[in-house]
Short mmCIF file of C-alpha atoms and ligand atoms in Angstrom, two decimals:
data_model
loop_
_atom_site.label_atom_id
_atom_site.label_comp_id
_atom_site.label_asym_id
_atom_site.label_seq_id
_atom_site.Cartn_x
_atom_site.Cartn_y
_atom_site.Cartn_z
CA MET C 1 91.95 75.00 106.37
CA ASP C 2 92.45 77.91 108.72
CA SER C 3 90.51 81.15 108.54
CA ILE C 4 90.83 84.49 110.31
CA LEU C 5 87.95 85.89 112.30
CA VAL C 6 87.86 89.66 112.78
CA ARG C 7 85.37 91.52 114.95
CA GLY C 8 85.41 95.07 113.67
CA GLY C 9 85.03 98.41 115.32
CA GLN C 10 88.07 98.66 117.63
CA ARG C 11 90.35 101.68 117.28
CA LEU C 12 93.97 100.55 117.10
CA ASN C 13 96.67 101.93 119.38
CA GLY C 14 100.14 100.57 119.98
CA ARG C 15 103.30 99.44 118.26
CA ILE C 16 103.95 96.93 115.48
CA ALA C 17 107.42 95.67 114.59
CA ILE C 18 107.90 95.36 110.83
CA SER C 19 109.66 92.21 109.63
CA GLY C 20 112.33 91.74 106.97
CA ALA C 21 111.04 91.88 103.41
CA LYS C 22 109.68 88.68 101.91
CA ASN C 23 110.44 89.80 98.37
CA ALA C 24 113.99 90.87 99.24
CA CYS C 25 114.66 87.60 101.08
CA LEU C 26 113.35 85.54 98.14
CA ALA C 27 116.00 87.16 95.91
CA LEU C 28 118.79 87.09 98.51
CA MET C 29 118.52 83.36 99.23
CA PRO C 30 119.30 82.30 95.61
CA ALA C 31 122.35 84.63 95.69
CA ALA C 32 123.90 81.96 97.92
CA LEU C 33 124.14 79.74 94.81
CA LEU C 34 126.83 82.10 93.49
CA SER C 35 129.43 81.18 96.11
CA ASP C 36 130.87 78.02 97.67
CA GLU C 37 130.99 79.89 101.00
CA PRO C 38 127.88 80.35 103.17
CA LEU C 39 125.62 83.38 102.95
CA THR C 40 124.06 84.43 106.26
CA LEU C 41 120.86 86.47 106.14
CA THR C 42 119.72 88.17 109.33
CA ASN C 43 116.29 89.79 109.90
CA ALA C 44 114.68 87.09 107.73
CA PRO C 45 110.87 86.91 107.84
CA ARG C 46 109.21 83.65 108.96
CA LEU C 47 106.85 82.91 106.12
CA SER C 48 105.72 79.96 104.06
CA ASP C 49 107.27 81.45 100.88
CA ILE C 50 110.65 81.45 102.62
CA ARG C 51 110.14 77.78 103.51
CA THR C 52 109.30 77.08 99.85
CA MET C 53 112.53 78.79 98.72
CA THR C 54 114.39 76.78 101.37
CA ALA C 55 112.95 73.55 99.95
CA LEU C 56 113.91 74.59 96.43
CA LEU C 57 117.50 75.43 97.41
CA GLU C 58 117.81 72.17 99.35
CA SER C 59 116.63 70.26 96.27
CA LEU C 60 119.56 71.82 94.37
CA GLY C 61 122.06 70.73 97.01
CA CYS C 62 122.24 73.76 99.33
CA GLU C 63 122.33 73.32 103.08
CA VAL C 64 119.97 75.76 104.75
CA ALA C 65 120.06 76.28 108.52
CA ALA C 66 117.28 78.35 110.11
CA LEU C 67 118.65 79.78 113.38
CA GLN C 68 116.98 81.93 116.07
CA GLN C 69 113.51 80.58 115.20
CA GLY C 70 114.07 81.32 111.52
CA ARG C 71 115.22 84.93 111.97
CA VAL C 72 118.67 84.00 110.68
CA LEU C 73 119.17 81.85 107.60
CA VAL C 74 122.54 80.36 106.72
CA VAL C 75 122.63 79.07 103.15
CA GLY C 76 125.68 77.04 102.14
CA THR C 77 126.31 75.81 98.60
CA GLU C 78 129.62 73.97 98.50
CA ALA C 79 128.45 72.52 95.22
CA ILE C 80 125.22 72.57 93.23
CA ARG C 81 124.40 68.87 93.06
CA ASP C 82 121.22 69.04 90.99
CA HIS C 83 120.68 71.84 88.45
CA THR C 84 116.95 71.26 87.97
CA ALA C 85 114.27 73.41 89.63
CA ASP C 86 111.30 71.10 89.50
CA TYR C 87 107.79 72.07 88.41
CA GLU C 88 106.35 70.85 91.73
CA ILE C 89 108.13 73.67 93.57
CA VAL C 90 108.18 76.34 90.86
CA ARG C 91 104.41 76.14 90.35
CA ARG C 92 103.92 76.97 94.05
CA MET C 93 106.06 80.09 93.91
CA ARG C 94 107.06 82.16 90.90
CA ALA C 95 110.14 83.60 92.62
CA SER C 96 111.68 80.14 92.03
CA ILE C 97 112.78 81.47 88.62
CA LEU C 98 115.44 83.45 90.53
CA VAL C 99 117.66 80.35 90.79
CA LEU C 100 118.14 80.37 87.00
CA GLY C 101 120.67 83.23 86.70
CA PRO C 102 122.88 82.17 89.62
CA MET C 103 123.10 78.48 88.62
CA LEU C 104 123.92 79.44 85.04
CA ALA C 105 126.54 81.96 86.13
CA ARG C 106 128.28 79.57 88.52
CA ASP C 107 128.15 76.26 86.64
CA GLY C 108 127.11 77.15 83.09
CA GLN C 109 123.96 75.04 83.33
CA ALA C 110 120.44 75.20 84.74
CA VAL C 111 117.08 73.62 84.06
CA VAL C 112 114.12 75.51 85.51
CA SER C 113 110.43 74.84 85.12
CA LEU C 114 108.46 77.68 83.53
CA PRO C 115 106.14 79.09 86.22
CA GLY C 116 102.95 79.48 84.17
CA GLY C 117 100.26 82.10 84.88
CA CYS C 118 98.94 83.07 88.28
CA ALA C 119 95.88 84.65 89.88
CA ILE C 120 96.93 88.28 89.31
CA GLY C 121 98.00 87.99 85.67
CA ALA C 122 99.85 86.07 82.96
CA ARG C 123 103.26 87.05 84.35
CA PRO C 124 105.58 85.71 81.65
CA VAL C 125 109.34 85.29 82.23
CA ASP C 126 110.42 86.37 78.74
CA LEU C 127 112.48 89.28 80.08
CA HIS C 128 114.50 86.99 82.36
CA LEU C 129 115.23 84.76 79.36
CA ALA C 130 116.01 87.58 76.91
CA GLY C 131 118.43 89.14 79.40
CA LEU C 132 120.28 85.89 80.01
CA GLU C 133 120.48 85.30 76.24
CA ALA C 134 122.05 88.74 75.89
CA LEU C 135 124.72 87.51 78.34
CA GLY C 136 125.43 84.59 76.01
CA ALA C 137 123.21 81.86 77.48
CA LYS C 138 121.82 79.26 75.09
CA LEU C 139 118.19 78.50 75.92
CA ASP C 140 116.04 75.63 74.87
CA LEU C 141 112.38 75.54 75.92
CA ARG C 142 110.94 72.03 76.03
CA ASP C 143 108.48 70.03 78.15
CA GLY C 144 107.61 73.12 80.19
CA TYR C 145 111.22 73.67 81.24
CA VAL C 146 113.89 76.12 80.18
CA HIS C 147 117.19 74.29 79.60
CA ALA C 148 119.95 76.88 79.82
CA THR C 149 123.66 76.48 79.15
CA ALA C 150 126.71 78.74 79.03
CA PRO C 151 129.63 76.30 78.76
CA ARG C 152 132.27 79.01 78.46
CA ARG C 153 130.85 81.36 81.11
CA LEU C 154 128.35 84.18 80.67
CA ARG C 155 129.72 87.34 79.03
CA GLY C 156 128.94 90.92 80.01
CA ALA C 157 126.65 92.82 77.64
CA THR C 158 124.32 95.80 77.50
CA PHE C 159 120.67 94.89 77.97
CA ALA C 160 117.77 97.35 77.95
CA PHE C 161 114.57 96.06 79.56
CA PRO C 162 111.57 96.88 77.33
CA THR C 163 109.46 97.09 80.51
CA VAL C 164 110.58 97.36 84.11
CA SER C 165 110.76 93.99 85.84
CA VAL C 166 111.83 93.45 89.43
CA GLY C 167 112.50 89.72 89.07
CA ALA C 168 114.33 89.96 85.74
CA THR C 169 116.55 92.75 87.10
CA GLU C 170 117.38 90.52 90.09
CA ASN C 171 118.14 87.49 87.93
CA LEU C 172 120.46 89.50 85.68
CA LEU C 173 122.14 91.28 88.58
CA MET C 174 123.13 87.91 90.04
CA ALA C 175 124.13 86.36 86.71
CA ALA C 176 126.20 89.38 85.63
CA SER C 177 128.10 89.42 88.92
CA LEU C 178 129.98 86.27 87.82
CA ALA C 179 129.99 86.98 84.06
CA LYS C 180 133.17 87.79 82.17
CA GLY C 181 133.33 91.55 81.53
CA THR C 182 130.97 94.45 82.09
CA THR C 183 127.17 94.34 81.97
CA VAL C 184 125.02 97.44 81.68
CA LEU C 185 121.33 97.02 82.59
CA LYS C 186 119.16 99.84 81.26
CA ASN C 187 115.59 100.58 82.36
CA ALA C 188 116.34 98.42 85.41
CA ALA C 189 113.91 98.16 88.33
CA ARG C 190 114.69 100.59 91.20
CA GLU C 191 112.81 98.85 94.02
CA PRO C 192 114.45 98.79 97.49
CA GLU C 193 114.68 94.99 97.08
CA ILE C 194 117.04 95.55 94.11
CA VAL C 195 119.25 97.85 96.19
CA ASP C 196 119.23 95.30 99.02
CA LEU C 197 120.30 92.50 96.67
CA ALA C 198 123.06 94.68 95.17
CA GLN C 199 124.30 95.51 98.67
CA CYS C 200 124.43 91.84 99.58
CA LEU C 201 126.23 90.96 96.35
CA ARG C 202 128.78 93.73 97.03
CA ARG C 203 129.37 92.20 100.46
CA MET C 204 130.07 88.95 98.61
CA GLY C 205 132.65 90.76 96.46
CA ALA C 206 130.59 91.81 93.43
CA GLN C 207 131.34 95.08 91.60
CA ILE C 208 127.99 96.83 91.13
CA GLU C 209 127.15 100.52 90.68
CA GLY C 210 123.96 102.41 89.97
CA ASP C 211 121.45 100.19 91.81
CA GLY C 212 118.45 102.31 92.79
CA THR C 213 118.73 104.15 89.43
CA GLU C 214 117.57 102.94 86.04
CA THR C 215 121.08 102.08 84.86
CA ILE C 216 123.06 99.45 86.73
CA VAL C 217 126.67 98.64 85.80
CA ILE C 218 128.14 95.32 86.89
CA ASP C 219 131.79 94.38 86.42
CA GLY C 220 131.86 90.59 86.59
CA VAL C 221 134.31 88.96 89.02
CA GLU C 222 135.91 85.48 89.02
CA ARG C 223 134.40 84.37 92.31
CA LEU C 224 132.17 85.57 95.12
CA ARG C 225 132.71 84.87 98.80
CA GLY C 226 130.42 84.30 101.77
CA ALA C 227 128.89 87.26 103.64
CA THR C 228 126.43 88.29 106.32
CA HIS C 229 123.60 90.60 105.28
CA PRO C 230 120.51 91.98 107.06
CA VAL C 231 117.29 91.78 105.01
CA VAL C 232 115.76 95.23 104.38
CA THR C 233 112.47 96.16 106.09
CA ASP C 234 109.34 94.90 104.33
CA ARG C 235 107.86 98.04 102.75
CA ILE C 236 104.63 96.25 101.81
CA GLU C 237 104.08 94.93 105.32
CA LEU C 238 104.89 98.46 106.54
CA GLY C 239 102.32 100.03 104.20
CA THR C 240 99.72 97.43 105.14
CA TYR C 241 100.06 98.17 108.86
CA MET C 242 100.11 101.93 108.20
CA LEU C 243 96.63 101.42 106.82
CA ALA C 244 95.38 99.70 109.97
CA PRO C 245 95.04 102.84 112.21
CA ALA C 246 94.09 104.79 109.07
CA ILE C 247 91.02 102.62 108.56
CA THR C 248 90.03 102.10 112.21
CA GLY C 249 91.19 105.40 113.70
CA GLY C 250 93.81 105.48 116.44
CA GLU C 251 97.59 105.74 116.51
CA VAL C 252 100.17 103.05 115.74
CA GLU C 253 103.96 103.24 115.65
CA LEU C 254 105.57 101.04 113.03
CA ILE C 255 108.94 99.98 114.40
CA GLY C 256 111.63 99.85 111.72
CA GLY C 257 109.44 101.80 109.28
CA ARG C 258 111.15 104.22 106.90
CA ARG C 259 109.33 106.82 104.84
CA ASP C 260 111.72 106.52 101.88
CA LEU C 261 110.56 102.92 101.43
CA VAL C 262 106.92 103.95 100.97
CA ALA C 263 107.12 107.65 99.93
CA ALA C 264 104.53 107.60 97.10
CA PHE C 265 102.11 105.58 99.23
CA ALA C 266 102.63 107.83 102.28
CA ASP C 267 101.87 110.90 100.14
CA ARG C 268 98.51 109.39 99.10
CA LEU C 269 97.71 108.43 102.67
CA GLU C 270 98.34 111.99 103.82
CA ALA C 271 96.19 113.30 100.96
CA ALA C 272 93.42 111.07 102.33
CA GLY C 273 93.74 112.82 105.71
CA VAL C 274 95.98 110.44 107.64
CA GLU C 275 98.83 111.82 109.76
CA ILE C 276 102.30 110.33 109.41
CA SER C 277 105.36 111.35 111.41
CA GLU C 278 108.87 110.01 111.79
CA THR C 279 109.95 108.79 115.23
CA ALA C 280 113.27 107.62 116.65
CA GLU C 281 112.28 104.01 115.98
CA GLY C 282 110.17 104.22 112.85
CA LEU C 283 106.98 105.88 111.66
CA LYS C 284 103.87 106.89 113.57
CA VAL C 285 100.51 106.87 111.81
CA SER C 286 97.38 108.35 113.28
CA ARG C 287 93.86 109.27 112.38
CA GLN C 288 91.63 110.85 114.93
CA ASN C 289 88.13 111.84 113.92
CA GLY C 290 86.29 112.48 110.69
CA ARG C 291 86.10 110.52 107.47
CA ILE C 292 88.86 109.62 105.07
CA ARG C 293 89.04 111.81 101.94
CA ALA C 294 88.75 110.18 98.52
CA VAL C 295 92.03 110.08 96.55
CA ASP C 296 93.09 108.70 93.19
CA VAL C 297 95.78 106.05 92.91
CA VAL C 298 97.83 104.85 89.94
CA THR C 299 100.22 101.95 90.50
CA ALA C 300 103.68 102.12 88.94
CA PRO C 301 107.16 100.65 89.38
CA PHE C 302 109.17 102.13 92.28
CA PRO C 303 109.31 104.99 93.21
CA GLY C 304 105.63 105.01 92.17
CA PHE C 305 102.67 103.68 94.17
CA PRO C 306 103.26 99.91 94.65
CA THR C 307 100.86 97.45 93.08
CA ASP C 308 101.34 95.34 96.22
CA LEU C 309 99.51 98.03 98.27
CA GLN C 310 96.68 98.67 95.83
CA ALA C 311 94.21 96.17 97.35
CA GLN C 312 94.85 97.42 100.90
CA MET C 313 94.47 101.07 99.80
CA MET C 314 91.19 100.16 98.13
CA ALA C 315 89.92 98.79 101.45
CA LEU C 316 90.57 102.20 103.03
CA LEU C 317 88.94 104.11 100.17
CA THR C 318 85.71 102.08 100.41
CA LEU C 319 85.05 104.22 103.51
CA ALA C 320 86.12 107.58 102.03
CA ASP C 321 83.92 110.62 101.71
CA GLY C 322 83.69 110.78 97.92
CA VAL C 323 84.69 108.89 94.80
CA SER C 324 88.21 107.47 94.26
CA HIS C 325 89.72 106.04 91.09
CA LEU C 326 92.34 103.32 91.21
CA GLU C 327 94.33 102.37 88.17
CA GLU C 328 96.36 99.15 88.12
CA ARG C 329 99.24 99.44 85.64
CA ILE C 330 101.41 96.46 86.63
CA PHE C 331 99.13 93.41 86.59
CA GLU C 332 96.07 92.94 84.40
CA ASN C 333 93.90 91.01 86.84
CA ARG C 334 94.54 92.49 90.24
CA PHE C 335 91.07 93.50 91.40
CA MET C 336 89.78 90.19 92.73
CA HIS C 337 89.38 91.77 96.15
CA ALA C 338 86.75 94.15 94.72
CA PRO C 339 83.83 91.68 94.60
CA GLU C 340 84.72 90.44 98.10
CA LEU C 341 84.83 94.01 99.48
CA SER C 342 81.47 94.56 97.77
CA ARG C 343 80.08 91.65 99.80
CA MET C 344 80.92 93.76 102.84
CA GLY C 345 78.90 96.69 101.49
CA ALA C 346 81.57 98.53 99.47
CA LYS C 347 80.56 100.25 96.23
CA ILE C 348 83.16 99.38 93.60
CA GLU C 349 82.95 99.28 89.85
CA VAL C 350 85.80 97.56 88.02
CA HIS C 351 86.36 98.52 84.38
CA GLY C 352 89.39 97.00 82.64
CA GLY C 353 92.53 98.17 84.40
CA GLY C 354 90.70 100.57 86.69
CA ALA C 355 88.24 100.67 89.55
CA THR C 356 85.94 103.40 90.79
CA VAL C 357 85.22 103.33 94.49
CA THR C 358 82.31 105.32 95.85
CA GLY C 359 82.86 105.64 99.57
CA VAL C 360 80.21 104.37 101.97
CA GLU C 361 79.70 105.31 105.63
CA ARG C 362 80.13 101.80 106.95
CA LEU C 363 81.07 98.27 105.94
CA LYS C 364 79.36 95.19 107.32
CA GLY C 365 81.22 92.02 108.28
CA ALA C 366 80.74 88.99 106.03
CA PRO C 367 82.38 85.67 105.19
CA VAL C 368 84.92 86.42 102.44
CA MET C 369 87.86 84.79 100.71
CA ALA C 370 90.68 85.84 98.49
CA THR C 371 92.80 84.40 95.75
CA ASP C 372 96.07 86.12 96.56
CA LEU C 373 98.14 87.45 99.39
CA ARG C 374 97.51 91.20 99.19
CA ALA C 375 93.80 90.69 98.50
CA SER C 376 93.54 88.59 101.68
CA VAL C 377 95.06 91.25 103.87
CA SER C 378 92.87 93.95 102.31
CA LEU C 379 89.86 91.96 103.56
CA ILE C 380 91.34 91.82 107.05
CA LEU C 381 91.80 95.61 107.01
CA ALA C 382 88.20 96.05 105.86
CA GLY C 383 87.10 93.64 108.58
CA LEU C 384 88.83 95.74 111.26
CA ALA C 385 86.62 98.67 110.35
CA ALA C 386 83.41 96.78 109.54
CA GLU C 387 80.45 96.30 111.85
CA GLY C 388 80.23 92.74 113.15
CA GLU C 389 82.24 89.68 112.17
CA THR C 390 84.31 89.09 109.06
CA ARG C 391 85.66 85.64 108.41
CA VAL C 392 88.50 85.52 105.90
CA ALA C 393 88.96 82.06 104.40
CA ARG C 394 92.01 80.65 102.56
CA VAL C 395 94.47 82.02 105.06
CA TYR C 396 97.32 80.13 103.40
CA HIS C 397 97.61 83.09 101.02
CA LEU C 398 98.17 85.36 103.98
CA ASP C 399 100.78 83.08 105.53
CA ARG C 400 102.90 83.41 102.39
CA GLY C 401 103.64 87.03 103.16
CA TYR C 402 102.50 88.18 106.62
CA GLU C 403 104.11 86.89 109.76
CA ARG C 404 101.85 86.48 112.81
CA VAL C 405 99.30 88.95 111.47
CA GLU C 406 96.78 88.21 114.21
CA GLU C 407 99.37 88.70 116.99
CA LYS C 408 100.64 91.98 115.55
CA LEU C 409 97.14 93.43 115.19
CA SER C 410 95.68 92.13 118.45
CA ALA C 411 98.62 93.68 120.34
CA CYS C 412 97.17 97.04 119.18
CA GLY C 413 93.67 96.22 120.39
CA ALA C 414 92.17 94.49 117.35
CA SER C 415 89.78 91.64 117.92
CA ILE C 416 91.24 89.06 115.55
CA GLU C 417 91.87 85.36 115.85
CA ARG C 418 92.84 82.37 113.77
CA ILE C 419 90.30 79.57 113.57
CA HIS C 420 91.85 76.16 112.99
CA GLU C 421 89.66 73.88 110.97
CA ARG C 422 90.19 70.38 109.82
CA ALA C 423 89.90 69.86 106.06
CA ALA C 424 86.44 68.60 105.15
C1 EPZ Q 501 107.74 91.18 92.02
O1 EPZ Q 501 107.21 90.23 91.11
C2 EPZ Q 501 107.12 90.87 93.36
N1 EPZ Q 501 107.46 89.51 93.74
C3 EPZ Q 501 105.61 91.06 93.31
O2 EPZ Q 501 105.09 90.87 94.60
C4 EPZ Q 501 105.30 92.49 92.84
O3 EPZ Q 501 103.91 92.64 92.69
C5 EPZ Q 501 106.01 92.77 91.51
O4 EPZ Q 501 107.43 92.52 91.64
C6 EPZ Q 501 105.84 94.21 91.04
O5 EPZ Q 501 106.32 95.10 92.01
C7 EPZ Q 501 108.66 89.22 94.21
O6 EPZ Q 501 109.53 90.06 94.35
C8 EPZ Q 501 108.91 87.81 94.63
P1 EPZ Q 501 107.81 92.03 87.66
P2 EPZ Q 501 107.86 90.04 89.70
O7 EPZ Q 501 108.72 91.14 86.92
O8 EPZ Q 501 109.33 90.25 89.77
C9 EPZ Q 501 105.66 91.76 83.39
C10 EPZ Q 501 103.55 90.08 96.23
O9 EPZ Q 501 102.34 90.24 96.49
N2 EPZ Q 501 106.77 90.85 83.03
O10 EPZ Q 501 108.33 93.35 88.12
O11 EPZ Q 501 107.37 88.76 89.14
C11 EPZ Q 501 104.75 91.14 84.47
O12 EPZ Q 501 103.80 90.27 83.91
C12 EPZ Q 501 104.07 89.87 94.83
O13 EPZ Q 501 104.42 90.03 97.13
C13 EPZ Q 501 106.89 90.41 81.73
O14 EPZ Q 501 106.08 90.77 80.86
O15 EPZ Q 501 107.20 91.24 88.89
C14 EPZ Q 501 104.16 92.37 85.11
O16 EPZ Q 501 103.10 92.84 84.35
C15 EPZ Q 501 103.00 89.68 93.81
N3 EPZ Q 501 107.91 89.56 81.41
C16 EPZ Q 501 105.32 93.39 85.03
O17 EPZ Q 501 106.20 92.90 84.00
C17 EPZ Q 501 108.83 89.15 82.35
O18 EPZ Q 501 109.75 88.38 81.99
C18 EPZ Q 501 106.13 93.55 86.32
O19 EPZ Q 501 106.50 92.28 86.81
C19 EPZ Q 501 108.71 89.63 83.66
C20 EPZ Q 501 107.67 90.48 83.98
#
């Protein structure tokens, strides 16, 4: 298994191009199931999660062509030949549940494995199921699978989410686009990935209004057509690389970066003493001398501070001058990076859904590993600032969501390399 070796202490200077968003692309690809004409996605990221979604769609009968080294994906679904999303794929990636709504809307049938828990929390899919039931789907849960039918087409309805869910909003947005009548989604997620999906569906002929607000209205149409759609910039990759010069010192321009995608995060970064400015091509982030200031962070659904940047922000705050409090409000078990950061000399106390970080003057490199994607990259950020060598194991987590991380960082002067190891 590969690992990443970081030798800390280099200030970073340069430019990093931000890729298309993994989490947007994972919702856009299943939208292709809604039409018998091909959906072309440009600006796609090249990640293992995208390959997993490709395998899932192919298992259902889609033809997926990856052009321009995977930057462009063409997904064609003349017919859905198999309506079962198998456990073997779903267990590898929870976003697999996003094929449920589209298959049900197009053909009135779908069988999808229940994903089960994961490292960051229980993550049930009850909201996806309740929403589809509100649209008239009949659901039967047996043998670890949800068997869903809607023989006479889904019907528009009003559904209020009891809690905000990105994935459930996406599933319902796709299902309602082909339902008969009008659907109103209340307390819907407002993430940029939702707006991106709605834009793509509109290009395919869907009638959607209100995306980006908490009430989305969808007038179902009889059929959707093919379209070409560029995947929105990855705001989590953007935020992660904004933290790189923040933690090491230096100045990095993030090409394609947009402040509106990361506003709450950018505000906290500025409060910590990091400079952010808009440029013709993106965002520039710089920190010259002096220590980071301690700041408090509370994660929340968009437009709040993203849970997917909490681990990376914690890495920065381990070096702050003072005490910071981080509160995780989205997932119940998302502090697994804390004990690993502590192995590098950080002072962190985790208590329930919160963590108190007492800043230290320096971190020391150490062998570390992580159990999820964002935790892994937080250890790389810490390694960039630490004295000596940090070896981050289990890089397959990283490859799910960060494209060519070592190339992007070393182009700015970081000493970082991938070590290929044969399995023992
Ligand atoms: C998406 O997951 C992202 N994944 C996650 O990114 C991200 O952390 C999360 O949204 C929150 O922003 C993708 O887009 C592929 P949710 P999702 O449904 O849709 C609870 C990363 O690192 N909930 O908004 O699964 C749930 O347990 C990943 O890239 C229910 O209770 O998240 C959580 O506490 C990790 N029932 C909260 O809602 C449900 O049916 C928000 O989850 C659904 C969710």
